[in-house]
Coordinates of C-alpha atoms in Angstrom, one line a residue:
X1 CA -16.9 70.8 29.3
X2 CA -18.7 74.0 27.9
X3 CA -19.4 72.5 24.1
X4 CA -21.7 70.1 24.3
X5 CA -25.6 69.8 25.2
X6 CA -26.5 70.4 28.6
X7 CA -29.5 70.2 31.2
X8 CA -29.9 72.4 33.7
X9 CA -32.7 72.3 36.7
X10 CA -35.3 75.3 37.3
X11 CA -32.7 76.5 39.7
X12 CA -30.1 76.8 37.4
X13 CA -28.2 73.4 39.0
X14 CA -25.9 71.5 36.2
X15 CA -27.7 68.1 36.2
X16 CA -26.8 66.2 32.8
X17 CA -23.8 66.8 30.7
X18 CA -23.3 65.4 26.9
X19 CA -19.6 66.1 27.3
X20 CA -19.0 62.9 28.7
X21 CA -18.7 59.4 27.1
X22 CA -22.4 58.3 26.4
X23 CA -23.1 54.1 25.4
X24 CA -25.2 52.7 22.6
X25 CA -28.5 51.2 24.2
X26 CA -27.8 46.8 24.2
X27 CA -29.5 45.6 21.8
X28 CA -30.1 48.6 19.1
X29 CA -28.1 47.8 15.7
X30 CA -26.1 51.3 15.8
X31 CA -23.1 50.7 12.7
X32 CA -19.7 50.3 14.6
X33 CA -17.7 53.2 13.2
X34 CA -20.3 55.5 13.9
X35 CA -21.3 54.2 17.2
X36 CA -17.4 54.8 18.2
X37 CA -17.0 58.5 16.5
X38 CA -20.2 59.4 19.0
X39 CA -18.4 58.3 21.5
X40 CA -15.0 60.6 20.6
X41 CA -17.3 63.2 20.1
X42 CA -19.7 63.3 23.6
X43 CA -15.7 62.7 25.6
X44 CA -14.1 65.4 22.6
X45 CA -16.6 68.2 23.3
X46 CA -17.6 68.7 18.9
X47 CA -20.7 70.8 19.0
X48 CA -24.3 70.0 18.8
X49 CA -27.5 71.7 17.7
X50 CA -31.1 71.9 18.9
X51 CA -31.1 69.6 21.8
X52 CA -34.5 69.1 23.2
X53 CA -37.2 66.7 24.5
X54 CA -39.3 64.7 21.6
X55 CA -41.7 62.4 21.1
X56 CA -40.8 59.5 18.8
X57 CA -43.2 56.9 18.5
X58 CA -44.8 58.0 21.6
X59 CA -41.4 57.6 23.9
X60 CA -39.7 60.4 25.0
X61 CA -36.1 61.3 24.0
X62 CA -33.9 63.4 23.5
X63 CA -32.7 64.9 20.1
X64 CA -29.9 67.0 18.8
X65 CA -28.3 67.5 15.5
X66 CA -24.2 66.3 15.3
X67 CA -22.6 67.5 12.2
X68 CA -20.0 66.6 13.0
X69 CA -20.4 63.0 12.2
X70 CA -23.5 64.3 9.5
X71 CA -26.5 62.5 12.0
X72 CA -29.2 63.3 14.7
X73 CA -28.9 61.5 17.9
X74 CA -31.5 60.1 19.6
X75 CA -31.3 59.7 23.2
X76 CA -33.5 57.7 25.6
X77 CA -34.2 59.0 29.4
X78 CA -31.6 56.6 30.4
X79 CA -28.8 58.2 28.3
X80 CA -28.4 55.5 25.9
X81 CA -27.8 56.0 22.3
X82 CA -31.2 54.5 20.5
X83 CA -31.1 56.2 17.0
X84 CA -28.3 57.7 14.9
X85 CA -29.8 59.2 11.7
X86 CA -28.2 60.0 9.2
X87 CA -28.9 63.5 7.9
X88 CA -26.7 64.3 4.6
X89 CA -24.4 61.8 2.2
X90 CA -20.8 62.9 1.5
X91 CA -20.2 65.7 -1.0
X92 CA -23.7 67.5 1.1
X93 CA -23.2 70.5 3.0
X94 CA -24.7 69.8 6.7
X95 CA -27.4 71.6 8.1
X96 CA -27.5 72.3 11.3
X97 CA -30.9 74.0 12.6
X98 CA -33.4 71.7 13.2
X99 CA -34.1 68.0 14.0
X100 CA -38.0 68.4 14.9
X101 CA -40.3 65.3 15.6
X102 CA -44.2 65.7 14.7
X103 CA -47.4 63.7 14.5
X104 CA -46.7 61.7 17.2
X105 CA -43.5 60.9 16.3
X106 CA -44.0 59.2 13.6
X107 CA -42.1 62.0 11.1
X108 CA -38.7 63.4 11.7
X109 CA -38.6 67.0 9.7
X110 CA -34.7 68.1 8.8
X111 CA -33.0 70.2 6.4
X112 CA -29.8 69.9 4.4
X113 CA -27.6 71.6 2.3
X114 CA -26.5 71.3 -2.0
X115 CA -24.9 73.1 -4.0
X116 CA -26.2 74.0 -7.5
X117 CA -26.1 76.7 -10.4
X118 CA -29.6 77.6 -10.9
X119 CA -31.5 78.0 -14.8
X120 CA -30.3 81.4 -16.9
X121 CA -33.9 82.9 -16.5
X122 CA -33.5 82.5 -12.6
X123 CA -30.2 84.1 -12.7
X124 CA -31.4 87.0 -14.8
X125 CA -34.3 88.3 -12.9
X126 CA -31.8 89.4 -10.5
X127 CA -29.6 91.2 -13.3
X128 CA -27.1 88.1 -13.9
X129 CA -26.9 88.1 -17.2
X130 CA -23.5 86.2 -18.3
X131 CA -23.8 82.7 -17.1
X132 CA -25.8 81.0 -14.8
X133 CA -25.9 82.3 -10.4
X134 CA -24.6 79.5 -8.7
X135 CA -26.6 78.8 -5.4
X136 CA -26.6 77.2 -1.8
X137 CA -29.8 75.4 -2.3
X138 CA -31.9 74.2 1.0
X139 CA -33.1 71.3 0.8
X140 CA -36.1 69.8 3.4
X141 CA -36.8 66.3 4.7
X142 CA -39.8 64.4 5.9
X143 CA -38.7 61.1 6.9
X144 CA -41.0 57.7 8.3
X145 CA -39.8 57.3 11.7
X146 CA -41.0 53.7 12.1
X147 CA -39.6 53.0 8.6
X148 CA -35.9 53.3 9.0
X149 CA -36.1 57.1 8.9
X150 CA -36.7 56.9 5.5
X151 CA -37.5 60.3 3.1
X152 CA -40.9 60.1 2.2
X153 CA -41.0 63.9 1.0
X154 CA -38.0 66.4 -0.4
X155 CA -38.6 69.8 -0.9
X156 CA -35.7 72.4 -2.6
X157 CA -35.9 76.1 -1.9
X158 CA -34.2 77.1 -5.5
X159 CA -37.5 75.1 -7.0
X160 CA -40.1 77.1 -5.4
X161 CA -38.5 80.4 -4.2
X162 CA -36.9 83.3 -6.9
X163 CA -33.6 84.8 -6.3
X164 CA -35.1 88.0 -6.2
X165 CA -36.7 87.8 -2.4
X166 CA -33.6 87.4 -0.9
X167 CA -32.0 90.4 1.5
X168 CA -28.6 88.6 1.4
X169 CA -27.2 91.3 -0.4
X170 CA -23.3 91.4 0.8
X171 CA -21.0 91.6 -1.4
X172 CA -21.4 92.1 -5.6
X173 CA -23.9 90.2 -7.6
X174 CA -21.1 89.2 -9.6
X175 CA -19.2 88.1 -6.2
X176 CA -22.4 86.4 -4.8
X177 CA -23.3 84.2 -7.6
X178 CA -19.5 82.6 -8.2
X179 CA -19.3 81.7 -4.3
X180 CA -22.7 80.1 -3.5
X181 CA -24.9 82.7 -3.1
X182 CA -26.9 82.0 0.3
X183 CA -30.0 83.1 -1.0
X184 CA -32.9 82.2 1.6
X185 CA -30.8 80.2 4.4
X186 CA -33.7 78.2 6.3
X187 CA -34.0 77.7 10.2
X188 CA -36.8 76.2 10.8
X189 CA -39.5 73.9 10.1
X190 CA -43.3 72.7 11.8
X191 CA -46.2 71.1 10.4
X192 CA -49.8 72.1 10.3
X193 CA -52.4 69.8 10.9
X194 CA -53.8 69.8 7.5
X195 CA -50.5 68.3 6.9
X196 CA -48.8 71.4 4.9
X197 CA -45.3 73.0 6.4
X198 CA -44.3 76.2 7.9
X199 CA -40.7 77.5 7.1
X200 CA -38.7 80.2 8.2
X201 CA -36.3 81.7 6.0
X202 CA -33.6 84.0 7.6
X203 CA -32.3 86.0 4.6
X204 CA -35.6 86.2 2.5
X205 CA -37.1 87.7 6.0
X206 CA -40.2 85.4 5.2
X207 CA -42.3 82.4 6.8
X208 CA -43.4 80.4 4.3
X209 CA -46.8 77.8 4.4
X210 CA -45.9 75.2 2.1
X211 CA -48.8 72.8 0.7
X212 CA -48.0 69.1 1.1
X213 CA -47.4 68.9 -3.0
X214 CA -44.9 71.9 -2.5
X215 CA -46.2 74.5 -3.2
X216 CA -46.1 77.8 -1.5
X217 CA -50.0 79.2 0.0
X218 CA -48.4 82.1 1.6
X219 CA -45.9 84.4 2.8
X220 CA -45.8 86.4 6.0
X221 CA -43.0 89.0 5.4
X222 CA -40.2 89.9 2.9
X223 CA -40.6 91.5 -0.3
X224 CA -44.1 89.8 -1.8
X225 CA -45.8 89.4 1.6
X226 CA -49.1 88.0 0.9
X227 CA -50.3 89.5 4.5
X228 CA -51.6 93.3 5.2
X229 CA -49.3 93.9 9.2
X230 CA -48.8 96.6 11.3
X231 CA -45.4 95.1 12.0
X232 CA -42.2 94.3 10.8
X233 CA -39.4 91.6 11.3
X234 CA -36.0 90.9 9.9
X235 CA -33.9 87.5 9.9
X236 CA -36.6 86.1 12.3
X237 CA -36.3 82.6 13.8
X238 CA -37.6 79.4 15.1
X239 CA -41.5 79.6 13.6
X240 CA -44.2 77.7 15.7
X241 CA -47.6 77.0 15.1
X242 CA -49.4 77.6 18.2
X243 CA -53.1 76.9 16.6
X244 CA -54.7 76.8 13.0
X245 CA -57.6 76.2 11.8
X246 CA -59.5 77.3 7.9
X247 CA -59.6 81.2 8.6
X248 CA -57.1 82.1 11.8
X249 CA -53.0 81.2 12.8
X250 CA -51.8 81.7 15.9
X251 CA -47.5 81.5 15.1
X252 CA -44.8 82.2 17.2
X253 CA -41.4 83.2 16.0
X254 CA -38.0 85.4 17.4
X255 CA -37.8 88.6 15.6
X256 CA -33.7 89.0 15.5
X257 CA -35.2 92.6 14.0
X258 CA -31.3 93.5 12.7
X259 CA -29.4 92.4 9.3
X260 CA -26.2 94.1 8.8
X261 CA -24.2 97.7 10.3
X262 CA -25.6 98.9 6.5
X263 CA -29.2 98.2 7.0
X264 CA -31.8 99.5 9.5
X265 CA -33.1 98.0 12.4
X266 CA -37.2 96.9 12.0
X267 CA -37.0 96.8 15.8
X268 CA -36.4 99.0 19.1
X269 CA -34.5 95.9 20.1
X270 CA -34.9 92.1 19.2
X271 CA -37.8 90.3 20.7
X272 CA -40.0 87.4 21.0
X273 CA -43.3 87.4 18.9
X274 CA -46.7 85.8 18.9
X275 CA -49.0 87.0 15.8
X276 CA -52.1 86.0 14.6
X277 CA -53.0 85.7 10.8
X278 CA -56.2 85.9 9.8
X279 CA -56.0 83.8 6.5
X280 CA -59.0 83.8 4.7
X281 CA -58.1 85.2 0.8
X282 CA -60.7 87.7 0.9
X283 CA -58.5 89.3 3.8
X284 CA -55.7 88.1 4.6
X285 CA -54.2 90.5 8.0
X286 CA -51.5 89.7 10.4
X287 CA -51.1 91.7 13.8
X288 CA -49.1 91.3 17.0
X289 CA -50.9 89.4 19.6
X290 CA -48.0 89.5 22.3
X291 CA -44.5 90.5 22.3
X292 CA -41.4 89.7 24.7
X293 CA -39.2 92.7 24.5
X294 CA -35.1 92.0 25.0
X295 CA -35.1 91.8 28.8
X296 CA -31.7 94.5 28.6
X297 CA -33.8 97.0 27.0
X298 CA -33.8 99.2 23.7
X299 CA -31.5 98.7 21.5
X300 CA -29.4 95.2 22.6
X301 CA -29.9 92.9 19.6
X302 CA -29.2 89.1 19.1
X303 CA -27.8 88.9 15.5
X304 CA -28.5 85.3 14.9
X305 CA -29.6 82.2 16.4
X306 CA -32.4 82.4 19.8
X307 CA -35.9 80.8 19.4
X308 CA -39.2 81.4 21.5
X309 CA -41.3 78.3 23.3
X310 CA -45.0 78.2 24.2
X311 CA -45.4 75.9 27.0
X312 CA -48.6 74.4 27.8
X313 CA -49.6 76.4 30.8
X314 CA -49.1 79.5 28.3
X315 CA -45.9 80.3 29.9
X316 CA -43.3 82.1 27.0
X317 CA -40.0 80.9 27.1
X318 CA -37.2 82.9 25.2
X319 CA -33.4 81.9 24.1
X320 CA -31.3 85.3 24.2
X321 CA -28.1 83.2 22.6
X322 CA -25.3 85.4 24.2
X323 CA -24.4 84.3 27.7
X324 CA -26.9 81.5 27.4
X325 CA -29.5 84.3 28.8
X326 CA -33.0 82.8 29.0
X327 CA -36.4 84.2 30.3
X328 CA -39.4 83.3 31.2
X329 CA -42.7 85.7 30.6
X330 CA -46.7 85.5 31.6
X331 CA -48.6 85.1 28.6
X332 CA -49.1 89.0 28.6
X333 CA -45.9 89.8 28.8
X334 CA -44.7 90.0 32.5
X335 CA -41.1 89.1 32.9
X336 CA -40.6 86.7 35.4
X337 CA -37.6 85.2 35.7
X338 CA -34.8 85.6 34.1
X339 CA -31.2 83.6 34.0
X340 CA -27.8 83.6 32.4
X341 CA -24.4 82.0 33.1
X342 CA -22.0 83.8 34.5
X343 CA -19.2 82.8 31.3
X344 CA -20.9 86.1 29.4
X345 CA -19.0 84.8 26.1
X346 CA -20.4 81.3 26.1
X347 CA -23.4 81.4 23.7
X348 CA -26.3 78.6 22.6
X349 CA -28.3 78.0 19.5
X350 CA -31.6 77.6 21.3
X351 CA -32.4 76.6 24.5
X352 CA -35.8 74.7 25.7
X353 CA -37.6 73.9 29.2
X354 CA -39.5 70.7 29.4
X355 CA -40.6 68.5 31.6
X356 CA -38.4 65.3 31.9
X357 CA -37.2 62.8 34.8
X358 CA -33.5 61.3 33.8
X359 CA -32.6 57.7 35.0
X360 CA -29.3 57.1 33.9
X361 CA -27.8 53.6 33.2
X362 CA -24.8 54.4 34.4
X363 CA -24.0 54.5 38.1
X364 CA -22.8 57.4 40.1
X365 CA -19.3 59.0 39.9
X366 CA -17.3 59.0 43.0
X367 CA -14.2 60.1 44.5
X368 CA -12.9 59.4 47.9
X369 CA -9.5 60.6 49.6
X370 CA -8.1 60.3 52.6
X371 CA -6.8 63.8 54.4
X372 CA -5.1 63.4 57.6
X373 CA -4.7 65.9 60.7
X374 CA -0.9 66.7 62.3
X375 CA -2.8 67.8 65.4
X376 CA -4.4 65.2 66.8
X377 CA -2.9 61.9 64.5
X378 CA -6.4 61.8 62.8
X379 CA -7.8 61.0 59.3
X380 CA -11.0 62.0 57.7
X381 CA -12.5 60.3 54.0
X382 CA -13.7 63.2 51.7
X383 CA -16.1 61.6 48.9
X384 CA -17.6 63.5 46.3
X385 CA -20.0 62.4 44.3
X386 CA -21.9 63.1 41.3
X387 CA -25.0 61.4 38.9
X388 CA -24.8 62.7 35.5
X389 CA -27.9 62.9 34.3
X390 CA -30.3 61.6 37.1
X391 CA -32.9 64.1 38.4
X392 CA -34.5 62.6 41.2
X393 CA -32.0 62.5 44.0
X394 CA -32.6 63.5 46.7
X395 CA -30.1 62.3 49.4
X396 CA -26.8 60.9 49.4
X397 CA -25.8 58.0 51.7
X398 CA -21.8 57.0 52.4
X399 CA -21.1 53.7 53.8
X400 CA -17.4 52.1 54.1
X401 CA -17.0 48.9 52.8
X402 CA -14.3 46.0 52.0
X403 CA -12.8 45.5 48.5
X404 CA -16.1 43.4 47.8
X405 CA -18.3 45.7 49.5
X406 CA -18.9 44.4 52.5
X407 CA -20.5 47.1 54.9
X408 CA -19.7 46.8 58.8
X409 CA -23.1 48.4 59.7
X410 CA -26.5 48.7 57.0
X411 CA -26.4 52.6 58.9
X412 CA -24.6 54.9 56.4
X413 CA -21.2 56.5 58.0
X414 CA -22.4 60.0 56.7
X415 CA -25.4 61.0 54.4
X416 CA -26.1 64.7 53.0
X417 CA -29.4 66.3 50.6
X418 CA -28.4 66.3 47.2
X419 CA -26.1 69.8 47.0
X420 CA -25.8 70.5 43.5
X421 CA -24.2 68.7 40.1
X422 CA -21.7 67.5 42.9
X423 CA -21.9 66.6 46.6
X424 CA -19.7 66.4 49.1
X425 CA -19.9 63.8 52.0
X426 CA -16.9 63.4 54.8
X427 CA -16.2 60.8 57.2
X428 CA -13.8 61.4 60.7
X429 CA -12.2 58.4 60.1
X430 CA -11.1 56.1 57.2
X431 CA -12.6 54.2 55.0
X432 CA -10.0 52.3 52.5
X433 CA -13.4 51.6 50.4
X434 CA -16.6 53.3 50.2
X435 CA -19.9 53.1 48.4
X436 CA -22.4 55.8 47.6
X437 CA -26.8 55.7 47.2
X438 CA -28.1 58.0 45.7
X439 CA -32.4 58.2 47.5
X440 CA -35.1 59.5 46.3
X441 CA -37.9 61.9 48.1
X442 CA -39.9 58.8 49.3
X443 CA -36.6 57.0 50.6
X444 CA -36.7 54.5 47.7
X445 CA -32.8 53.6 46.7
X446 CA -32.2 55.3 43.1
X447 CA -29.0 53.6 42.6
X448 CA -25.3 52.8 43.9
X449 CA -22.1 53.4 42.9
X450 CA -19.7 51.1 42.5
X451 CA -17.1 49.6 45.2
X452 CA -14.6 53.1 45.3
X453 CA -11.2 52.5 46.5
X454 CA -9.5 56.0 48.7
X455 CA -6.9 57.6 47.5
X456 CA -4.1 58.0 50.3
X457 CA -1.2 59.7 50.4
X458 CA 2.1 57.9 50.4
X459 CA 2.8 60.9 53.2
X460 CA -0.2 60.1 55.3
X461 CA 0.4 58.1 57.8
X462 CA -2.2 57.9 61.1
X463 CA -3.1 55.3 63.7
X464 CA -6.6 54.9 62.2
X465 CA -4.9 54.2 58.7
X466 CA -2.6 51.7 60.1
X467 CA -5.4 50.1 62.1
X468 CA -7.3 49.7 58.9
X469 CA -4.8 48.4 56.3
X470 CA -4.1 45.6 59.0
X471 CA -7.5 44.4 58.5
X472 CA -7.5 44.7 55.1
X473 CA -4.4 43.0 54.7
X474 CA -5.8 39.9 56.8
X475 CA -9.0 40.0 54.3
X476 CA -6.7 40.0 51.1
X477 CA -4.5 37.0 52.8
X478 CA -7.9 35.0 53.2
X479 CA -8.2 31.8 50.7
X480 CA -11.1 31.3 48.7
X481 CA -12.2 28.1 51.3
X482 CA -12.0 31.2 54.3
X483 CA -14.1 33.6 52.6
X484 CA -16.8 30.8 51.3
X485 CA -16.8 30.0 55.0
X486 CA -17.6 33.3 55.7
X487 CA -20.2 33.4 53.7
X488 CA -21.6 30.4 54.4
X489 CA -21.7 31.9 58.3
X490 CA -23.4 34.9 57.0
X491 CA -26.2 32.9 55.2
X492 CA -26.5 30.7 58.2
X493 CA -27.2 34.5 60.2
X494 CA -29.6 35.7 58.3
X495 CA -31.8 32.0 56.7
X496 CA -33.8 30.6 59.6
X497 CA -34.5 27.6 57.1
X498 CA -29.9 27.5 56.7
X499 CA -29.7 27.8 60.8
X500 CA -31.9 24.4 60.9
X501 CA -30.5 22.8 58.6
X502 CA -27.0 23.7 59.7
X503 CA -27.7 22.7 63.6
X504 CA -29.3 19.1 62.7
X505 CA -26.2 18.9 60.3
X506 CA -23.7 19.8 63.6
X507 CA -25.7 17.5 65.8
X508 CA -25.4 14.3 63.6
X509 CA -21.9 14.6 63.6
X510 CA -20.7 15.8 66.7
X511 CA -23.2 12.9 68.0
X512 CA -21.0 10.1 65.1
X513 CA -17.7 11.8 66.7
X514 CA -18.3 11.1 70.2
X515 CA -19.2 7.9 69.8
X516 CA -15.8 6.8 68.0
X517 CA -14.2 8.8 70.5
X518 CA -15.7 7.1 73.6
X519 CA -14.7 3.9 72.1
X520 CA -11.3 4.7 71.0
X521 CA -10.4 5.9 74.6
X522 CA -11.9 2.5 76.5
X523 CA -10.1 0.6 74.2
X524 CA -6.8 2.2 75.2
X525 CA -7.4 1.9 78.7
X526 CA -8.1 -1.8 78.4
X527 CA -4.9 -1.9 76.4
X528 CA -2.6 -0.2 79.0
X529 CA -4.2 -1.8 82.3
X530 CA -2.8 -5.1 84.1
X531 CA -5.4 -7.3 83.3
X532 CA -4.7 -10.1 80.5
X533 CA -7.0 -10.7 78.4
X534 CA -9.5 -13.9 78.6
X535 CA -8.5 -17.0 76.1
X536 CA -11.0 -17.4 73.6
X537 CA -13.2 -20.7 73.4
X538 CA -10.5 -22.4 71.2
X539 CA -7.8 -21.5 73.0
X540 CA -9.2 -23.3 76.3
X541 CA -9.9 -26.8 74.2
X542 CA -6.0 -27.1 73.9
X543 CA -3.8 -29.2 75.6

């Protein structure tokens, strides 16, 4: 249940799992084959990247990269599969670090992966003189949401970006250009509002602006930083443009501040960053407006992955990967809260906090068994119960019902608050079927489960269990003519117009009934009486 996306309540309560089976939305045209490999995947547990809230075309949804199946999946707040986008062709490597929505959701930014040898002078500026470095070359997307997804801009890192700024350095030159040398491996990507790009690149150590023709304005960072700092930062990720305008940046970024056991730290510890850049060319200076130190102190590092968030308020939020440790800091700094999972090897590629309401499609999950009691000859109907996915519940209600759902009284048999992922309801007594309603905080029903039959032991036997299979037995032996009967009793019960209609119906023919039978009965006393019967006129004009 672990691999897959997950939500989680600002209490740390479970509330939506992807590792369950997740439907297409009716009506969206999602290809069959993939459509069913989603659904292996969200019921196989395959692993997913950089699931979050976005806006697309103004809805909100949820994203996340599967590469699985090479495609971003597009959720709505239902749970329903609305997009699957494709995100590299056979024979491409799969990138997995970011599916990021912009301008309104109109543009979908992505990366992927190719594989290429790069030109002889490329390969000899880092000293490879005999044939030509071969390369894992990243590749970016911007694709026209409303348009099919379609690429409307490509941009490739071995086009614009030397082999000589990478830090990669493991391994031979020799050794690093005959296996696909990751030169600059990208993991991230925003837009600025003058439409150019900013990119993070792990093993160059840079952030990159990139002009909307391609080409590079600047570099924060790495061996030709264009920027005078007072800082450092190594295989830094997840940039973000807080604010820009023509001479200042505001950016946010995690400084993973460690490369490899050879190379020095440029960090007490790894941290969350905010820095502003002043970016005129007549001085261009960066400096540390705010930092979020690693919550376990000096010298615990996060070697790859984690990503900070600037919520609106100015709340910081900051992904710590290992033990899916999050916190949560005042824009100054102050630590204030601060959460992990208690499975200290479980890790995430970034985690988020949004605001979002979940209404899923699908109705609760419940399961009822009966448990009976030696003592006193007694049953009692455990149900649990569970919403994957909703976010407004508030209260559970239990009712026992028929096999059709039929409810003795509209009062529940047992109702409890909403006690995590999973709740708990009992009932001293049993109920062969029950149904659960999930409320919300003003009373409003959310949503019902279906019509649950109880699990009973073949060993339980108890008076109450007897009593009750009786009367299910005489519903089930019912014909179809009994139970429309029945139900034409229970509309005449609750339709003042159907009581009317019924009672002048009743009338007319008990009146019709009598009256045949007061006539039949005189006629048979006539019949068994004495008296002969009078001749008729002809008869008495005979001889």
């Amino acid at each position: 249940m672990w691999t897959a996306p997950h939500i989680f309540d600002s209490r740390g309560e479970l509330i939506w799992s992807g590792s369950v089976c997740i439907k297409p939305a009716l009506g969206n045209r999602i290809p069959e084959l993939t459509a069913s490999v989603l659904l292996q995947y969200l019921s196989r547990q395959y692993n997913a990247f950089d699931f979050r809230l976005s806006n697309v075309l103004g809805e909100d949804m949820l994203s996340f990269l599967y590469p699985r199946n090479r495609t971003a999946i597009l959720l709505d707040t239902a749970y329903n599969v609305r997009h699957i986008v494709p995100i590299a062709e056979e024979g491409m490597m799969v990138d997995m670090h970011e599916i990021h929505l912009e301008d309104n959701g109109t543009r979908a930014l992505l990366f992927h992966d190719q594989r290429k040898s790069v030109t002889h002078e490329q390969s000899r500026m880092v000293g490879y003189m005999n044939r030509n470095c071969t390369i894992n070359d990243n590749l970016f997307h911007e694709l026209d949401v409303a348009n099919g997804f379609e690429p409307i801009f490509t941009w490739s890192s071995a086009e614009h970006i030397g082999l000589y700024e990478s830090s990669e350095v493991e391994g031979s030159l020799p050794q690093r250009c005959s296996q696909y040398w990751d030169f600059i491996h990208v993991n991230s990507l925003d837009k600025f509002p003058d439409g150019s790009f900013l990119m993070s690149s792990r093993h160059t150590d840079t952030i990159y602006k990139i002009a909307p023709d391609g080409e590079i304005i600047w570099r924060l960072g790495g061996v030709v930083s264009d920027f005078r700092a007072n800082f450092k930062f190594a295989r830094q990720h997840n940039a973000r443009i807080i604010s820009s305008n023509e001479t200042h940046t505001f950016l946010s970024f995690f400084d993973n501040a460690t490369r490899t056991p050879m190379q020095e730290p440029t960090a007490d510890s790894s941290r969350g960053m905010i820095v502003e850049l002043r970016t005129s060319p007549q001085r261009m200076v960066a400096r540390v407006a705010q930092e979020f130190l690693h919550p376990d102190g000096p010298g615990n590092y996060v070697v790859a992955r984690s990503n900070v968030q600037v919520l609106p308020n100015g709340i910081v939020w900051v992904c710590w990967v290992d033990g899916l440790l999050s916190t949560e800091h005042t824009p100054d700094g102050l630590l204030i809260r601060k959460a992990r999972v208690k499975q200290d090897w479980l890790k995430s590629y970034r985690t988020y906090k949004f605001s979002f309401v979940g209404k899923p499609s699908a109705p609760p999950d419940v399961h009822s068994l009966a448990t009976g009691s030696d003592e006193d000859n007694t049953t009692t109907t455990l149900v649990h119960v569970s919403w994957n996915g909703a976010t407004e519940v508030k209260t559970w209600n239990l009712y026992k019902t028929d096999d059709v759902g039929k409810i003795d009284s509209p009062e529940p048999v047992a109702a409890l608050p909403r006690a995590g992922f999973e709740t708990a309801l009992s009932y001293k007594g049993f109920a062969p079927y029950v149904v659960a309603e999930a409320m919300g905080c003003h009373g409003d029903v959310l949503g019902r489960s279906e019509v649950i039959q109880t699990v009973v032991s073949a060993r339980l036997s108890t008076v109450t269990i007897a009593r009750e299979s009786d009367w299910l037995n005489m519903m089930n032996r019912r014909t179809d003519t009994t139970r429309q009967a029945i139900w034409l009793i229970h509309m005449i019960y609750i339709n003042p117009s159907v009581i009317f209609a019924s009672g002048l119906f009743c009338g007319m023919t008990l009146l019709v009934a009598s009256k045949a039978l007061w006539k039949a009965k005189w006629s048979r006393r006539l019949n068994d009486s004495g008296y002969k019967q009078l001749p008729q006129h002809d008869e008495l004009k005979k001889p």
